Amino acid sequence: MAHAAPAPGGMPRPGGTAAVERRPAGALARTPDVFDARTHAMARIGVPVALGLVYGYWVAANNRSGGGITGWNLLLGFVSALVFAGLCMALLALAPRMRREAHALLWTAFVGCAFGFLYSETGASVLRSVGMALAVSAVTFAVFFYRYYTREDASGRRIR
């Protein structure tokens, strides 16, 4: 079945004129905010907790190396999840207030330490764990610095 192509300028309004958004010259269009403030507040807590639980399970699974689940293994997983979620929530609250360089460095340190600890639980040597964590940290810093450099001004405020 064939459908008509959409008319330029968007959908017509009930009055018969096309809906056109008026913006100042040079202003960028913002993406619509689909969720309300309550949903964002719940996600600010829920996402770090969910990520922490996944991280804690992963640490515990790496630690036991396919063996049996023990009480100490469960404790390690839950403590790792608690620390990960707590640090993630602190970074979500603190990092946006920093300049873009410090913002990128905070997330880089968090990702590097989290990956290094996770990798060390596999039984790899300390030197190998540190090397892998530094490699992941270097890539993380490059990506985050680029992201913040292109989307924030020098004082860390988002460019609208």
PDB file of C-alpha atoms in Angstrom:
ATOM      1  CA  MET A   1       0.000   0.000   0.000  1.00  0.00           C
ATOM      2  CA  ALA A   2       1.389   3.392  -0.947  1.00  0.00           C
ATOM      3  CA  HIS A   3       1.397   6.367   1.404  1.00  0.00           C
ATOM      4  CA  ALA A   4       1.783  10.028   0.616  1.00  0.00           C
ATOM      5  CA  ALA A   5       5.140  11.609   1.296  1.00  0.00           C
ATOM      6  CA  PRO A   6       5.221  14.006   4.259  1.00  0.00           C
ATOM      7  CA  ALA A   7       4.901  17.672   3.407  1.00  0.00           C
ATOM      8  CA  PRO A   8       7.936  19.905   3.998  1.00  0.00           C
ATOM      9  CA  GLY A   9       7.715  21.860   7.242  1.00  0.00           C
ATOM     10  CA  GLY A  10       6.201  19.112   9.379  1.00  0.00           C
ATOM     11  CA  MET A  11       2.645  18.122  10.221  1.00  0.00           C
ATOM     12  CA  PRO A  12      -0.040  20.771   9.667  1.00  0.00           C
ATOM     13  CA  ARG A  13      -1.728  22.255  12.726  1.00  0.00           C
ATOM     14  CA  PRO A  14      -5.492  22.106  13.097  1.00  0.00           C
ATOM     15  CA  GLY A  15      -5.691  25.714  11.865  1.00  0.00           C
ATOM     16  CA  GLY A  16      -4.105  24.711   8.577  1.00  0.00           C
ATOM     17  CA  THR A  17      -0.595  26.203   9.063  1.00  0.00           C
ATOM     18  CA  ALA A  18       2.512  24.090   9.353  1.00  0.00           C
ATOM     19  CA  ALA A  19       4.214  23.886  12.781  1.00  0.00           C
ATOM     20  CA  VAL A  20       7.531  25.715  12.620  1.00  0.00           C
ATOM     21  CA  GLU A  21       9.779  26.060  15.650  1.00  0.00           C
ATOM     22  CA  ARG A  22      11.269  29.557  16.039  1.00  0.00           C
ATOM     23  CA  ARG A  23      14.859  29.675  17.329  1.00  0.00           C
ATOM     24  CA  PRO A  24      17.435  32.437  17.346  1.00  0.00           C
ATOM     25  CA  ALA A  25      20.003  32.246  14.558  1.00  0.00           C
ATOM     26  CA  GLY A  26      22.822  29.846  15.441  1.00  0.00           C
ATOM     27  CA  ALA A  27      20.917  28.127  18.286  1.00  0.00           C
ATOM     28  CA  LEU A  28      21.058  24.344  18.383  1.00  0.00           C
ATOM     29  CA  ALA A  29      17.920  22.266  18.725  1.00  0.00           C
ATOM     30  CA  ARG A  30      17.630  20.451  22.057  1.00  0.00           C
ATOM     31  CA  THR A  31      16.529  16.874  22.173  1.00  0.00           C
ATOM     32  CA  PRO A  32      13.151  16.454  23.848  1.00  0.00           C
ATOM     33  CA  ASP A  33      13.159  15.392  27.492  1.00  0.00           C
ATOM     34  CA  VAL A  34      10.923  12.338  27.428  1.00  0.00           C
ATOM     35  CA  PHE A  35      11.011  11.584  31.146  1.00  0.00           C
ATOM     36  CA  ASP A  36       9.886  13.787  34.013  1.00  0.00           C
ATOM     37  CA  ALA A  37      12.000  14.933  36.988  1.00  0.00           C
ATOM     38  CA  ARG A  38      10.864  12.009  39.168  1.00  0.00           C
ATOM     39  CA  THR A  39      12.106   9.475  36.615  1.00  0.00           C
ATOM     40  CA  HIS A  40      15.471  11.226  36.377  1.00  0.00           C
ATOM     41  CA  ALA A  41      15.775  11.241  40.188  1.00  0.00           C
ATOM     42  CA  MET A  42      15.017   7.513  40.352  1.00  0.00           C
ATOM     43  CA  ALA A  43      17.494   6.772  37.543  1.00  0.00           C
ATOM     44  CA  ARG A  44      20.215   8.753  39.351  1.00  0.00           C
ATOM     45  CA  ILE A  45      19.989   6.130  42.117  1.00  0.00           C
ATOM     46  CA  GLY A  46      18.840   3.072  40.166  1.00  0.00           C
ATOM     47  CA  VAL A  47      21.445   3.065  37.391  1.00  0.00           C
ATOM     48  CA  PRO A  48      24.517   3.116  39.712  1.00  0.00           C
ATOM     49  CA  VAL A  49      22.930   0.442  41.915  1.00  0.00           C
ATOM     50  CA  ALA A  50      22.216  -1.799  38.914  1.00  0.00           C
ATOM     51  CA  LEU A  51      25.722  -1.255  37.523  1.00  0.00           C
ATOM     52  CA  GLY A  52      27.156  -1.951  40.979  1.00  0.00           C
ATOM     53  CA  LEU A  53      25.289  -5.246  41.237  1.00  0.00           C
ATOM     54  CA  VAL A  54      26.534  -6.335  37.816  1.00  0.00           C
ATOM     55  CA  TYR A  55      30.086  -5.278  38.748  1.00  0.00           C
ATOM     56  CA  GLY A  56      29.908  -7.087  42.109  1.00  0.00           C
ATOM     57  CA  TYR A  57      28.673 -10.273  40.454  1.00  0.00           C
ATOM     58  CA  TRP A  58      31.457 -10.030  37.882  1.00  0.00           C
ATOM     59  CA  VAL A  59      34.116  -9.551  40.575  1.00  0.00           C
ATOM     60  CA  ALA A  60      32.791 -12.519  42.545  1.00  0.00           C
ATOM     61  CA  ALA A  61      32.647 -14.697  39.415  1.00  0.00           C
ATOM     62  CA  ASN A  62      36.233 -13.777  38.482  1.00  0.00           C
ATOM     63  CA  ASN A  63      37.392 -14.441  42.033  1.00  0.00           C
ATOM     64  CA  ARG A  64      35.980 -17.937  42.261  1.00  0.00           C
ATOM     65  CA  SER A  65      37.306 -18.935  38.796  1.00  0.00           C
ATOM     66  CA  GLY A  66      34.394 -21.278  38.108  1.00  0.00           C
ATOM     67  CA  GLY A  67      34.616 -22.960  41.516  1.00  0.00           C
ATOM     68  CA  GLY A  68      31.979 -23.193  44.194  1.00  0.00           C
ATOM     69  CA  ILE A  69      30.237 -20.170  45.665  1.00  0.00           C
ATOM     70  CA  THR A  70      31.358 -19.453  49.211  1.00  0.00           C
ATOM     71  CA  GLY A  71      30.325 -16.947  51.845  1.00  0.00           C
ATOM     72  CA  TRP A  72      33.527 -14.970  51.359  1.00  0.00           C
ATOM     73  CA  ASN A  73      32.856 -14.885  47.648  1.00  0.00           C
ATOM     74  CA  LEU A  74      29.375 -13.469  48.240  1.00  0.00           C
ATOM     75  CA  LEU A  75      30.773 -10.920  50.689  1.00  0.00           C
ATOM     76  CA  LEU A  76      33.389  -9.821  48.150  1.00  0.00           C
ATOM     77  CA  GLY A  77      30.690  -9.402  45.495  1.00  0.00           C
ATOM     78  CA  PHE A  78      28.353  -7.353  47.683  1.00  0.00           C
ATOM     79  CA  VAL A  79      31.116  -5.153  49.103  1.00  0.00           C
ATOM     80  CA  SER A  80      32.430  -4.549  45.570  1.00  0.00           C
ATOM     81  CA  ALA A  81      28.909  -3.671  44.412  1.00  0.00           C
ATOM     82  CA  LEU A  82      28.425  -1.294  47.342  1.00  0.00           C
ATOM     83  CA  VAL A  83      31.737   0.508  46.776  1.00  0.00           C
ATOM     84  CA  PHE A  84      31.219   0.696  43.003  1.00  0.00           C
ATOM     85  CA  ALA A  85      27.681   2.085  43.333  1.00  0.00           C
ATOM     86  CA  GLY A  86      28.721   4.578  46.019  1.00  0.00           C
ATOM     87  CA  LEU A  87      31.644   5.896  43.995  1.00  0.00           C
ATOM     88  CA  CYS A  88      29.520   6.041  40.846  1.00  0.00           C
ATOM     89  CA  MET A  89      26.829   8.097  42.627  1.00  0.00           C
ATOM     90  CA  ALA A  90      29.479  10.410  44.082  1.00  0.00           C
ATOM     91  CA  LEU A  91      31.001  10.934  40.646  1.00  0.00           C
ATOM     92  CA  LEU A  92      27.614  11.615  39.082  1.00  0.00           C
ATOM     93  CA  ALA A  93      27.071  14.338  41.684  1.00  0.00           C
ATOM     94  CA  LEU A  94      30.597  15.784  41.796  1.00  0.00           C
ATOM     95  CA  ALA A  95      32.062  15.473  38.292  1.00  0.00           C
ATOM     96  CA  PRO A  96      29.703  17.836  36.416  1.00  0.00           C
ATOM     97  CA  ARG A  97      30.843  20.677  38.694  1.00  0.00           C
ATOM     98  CA  MET A  98      34.472  20.231  37.631  1.00  0.00           C
ATOM     99  CA  ARG A  99      36.320  21.729  34.709  1.00  0.00           C
ATOM    100  CA  ARG A 100      36.397  19.504  31.646  1.00  0.00           C
ATOM    101  CA  GLU A 101      39.958  18.232  32.278  1.00  0.00           C
ATOM    102  CA  ALA A 102      39.228  17.290  35.893  1.00  0.00           C
ATOM    103  CA  HIS A 103      35.868  15.874  34.831  1.00  0.00           C
ATOM    104  CA  ALA A 104      37.573  13.536  32.367  1.00  0.00           C
ATOM    105  CA  LEU A 105      40.302  12.634  34.889  1.00  0.00           C
ATOM    106  CA  LEU A 106      37.792  11.693  37.597  1.00  0.00           C
ATOM    107  CA  TRP A 107      35.921   9.324  35.301  1.00  0.00           C
ATOM    108  CA  THR A 108      39.227   7.980  33.964  1.00  0.00           C
ATOM    109  CA  ALA A 109      40.471   7.179  37.469  1.00  0.00           C
ATOM    110  CA  PHE A 110      37.160   5.513  38.337  1.00  0.00           C
ATOM    111  CA  VAL A 111      37.088   3.359  35.193  1.00  0.00           C
ATOM    112  CA  GLY A 112      40.806   2.504  35.474  1.00  0.00           C
ATOM    113  CA  CYS A 113      40.593   1.448  39.130  1.00  0.00           C
ATOM    114  CA  ALA A 114      37.389  -0.514  38.574  1.00  0.00           C
ATOM    115  CA  PHE A 115      38.860  -2.337  35.579  1.00  0.00           C
ATOM    116  CA  GLY A 116      42.199  -2.940  37.322  1.00  0.00           C
ATOM    117  CA  PHE A 117      40.497  -4.495  40.359  1.00  0.00           C
ATOM    118  CA  LEU A 118      38.227  -6.569  38.149  1.00  0.00           C
ATOM    119  CA  TYR A 119      41.186  -7.799  36.102  1.00  0.00           C
ATOM    120  CA  SER A 120      43.270  -8.566  39.204  1.00  0.00           C
ATOM    121  CA  GLU A 121      40.545 -10.942  40.420  1.00  0.00           C
ATOM    122  CA  THR A 122      41.234 -13.239  37.462  1.00  0.00           C
ATOM    123  CA  GLY A 123      44.531 -14.245  39.034  1.00  0.00           C
ATOM    124  CA  ALA A 124      46.730 -12.223  36.671  1.00  0.00           C
ATOM    125  CA  SER A 125      49.957 -10.718  37.975  1.00  0.00           C
ATOM    126  CA  VAL A 126      49.957  -7.247  39.518  1.00  0.00           C
ATOM    127  CA  LEU A 127      52.095  -5.911  36.691  1.00  0.00           C
ATOM    128  CA  ARG A 128      49.693  -7.219  34.059  1.00  0.00           C
ATOM    129  CA  SER A 129      46.671  -5.854  35.965  1.00  0.00           C
ATOM    130  CA  VAL A 130      48.253  -2.407  36.255  1.00  0.00           C
ATOM    131  CA  GLY A 131      49.262  -2.425  32.585  1.00  0.00           C
ATOM    132  CA  MET A 132      45.782  -3.373  31.414  1.00  0.00           C
ATOM    133  CA  ALA A 133      44.190  -0.793  33.726  1.00  0.00           C
ATOM    134  CA  LEU A 134      46.509   1.928  32.388  1.00  0.00           C
ATOM    135  CA  ALA A 135      45.667   0.984  28.804  1.00  0.00           C
ATOM    136  CA  VAL A 136      41.932   1.127  29.512  1.00  0.00           C
ATOM    137  CA  SER A 137      42.433   4.411  31.389  1.00  0.00           C
ATOM    138  CA  ALA A 138      44.307   5.990  28.470  1.00  0.00           C
ATOM    139  CA  VAL A 139      41.511   5.141  26.049  1.00  0.00           C
ATOM    140  CA  THR A 140      38.880   6.292  28.548  1.00  0.00           C
ATOM    141  CA  PHE A 141      40.636   9.623  29.051  1.00  0.00           C
ATOM    142  CA  ALA A 142      40.926  10.214  25.320  1.00  0.00           C
ATOM    143  CA  VAL A 143      37.225   9.506  24.739  1.00  0.00           C
ATOM    144  CA  PHE A 144      35.951  11.480  27.748  1.00  0.00           C
ATOM    145  CA  PHE A 145      38.258  14.444  27.183  1.00  0.00           C
ATOM    146  CA  TYR A 146      37.127  14.660  23.562  1.00  0.00           C
ATOM    147  CA  ARG A 147      33.497  14.429  24.626  1.00  0.00           C
ATOM    148  CA  TYR A 148      33.790  17.114  27.297  1.00  0.00           C
ATOM    149  CA  TYR A 149      36.050  19.320  25.172  1.00  0.00           C
ATOM    150  CA  THR A 150      33.521  19.413  22.351  1.00  0.00           C
ATOM    151  CA  ARG A 151      30.429  19.800  24.573  1.00  0.00           C
ATOM    152  CA  GLU A 152      31.579  22.089  27.426  1.00  0.00           C
ATOM    153  CA  ASP A 153      33.209  25.479  27.692  1.00  0.00           C
ATOM    154  CA  ALA A 154      36.487  25.963  29.602  1.00  0.00           C
ATOM    155  CA  SER A 155      34.751  26.298  32.982  1.00  0.00           C
ATOM    156  CA  GLY A 156      32.804  23.038  32.564  1.00  0.00           C
ATOM    157  CA  ARG A 157      29.384  24.415  31.640  1.00  0.00           C
ATOM    158  CA  ARG A 158      27.544  22.586  28.878  1.00  0.00           C
ATOM    159  CA  ILE A 159      27.365  24.387  25.591  1.00  0.00           C
ATOM    160  CA  ARG A 160      23.725  24.808  24.629  1.00  0.00           C
TER     161      ARG A 160
END
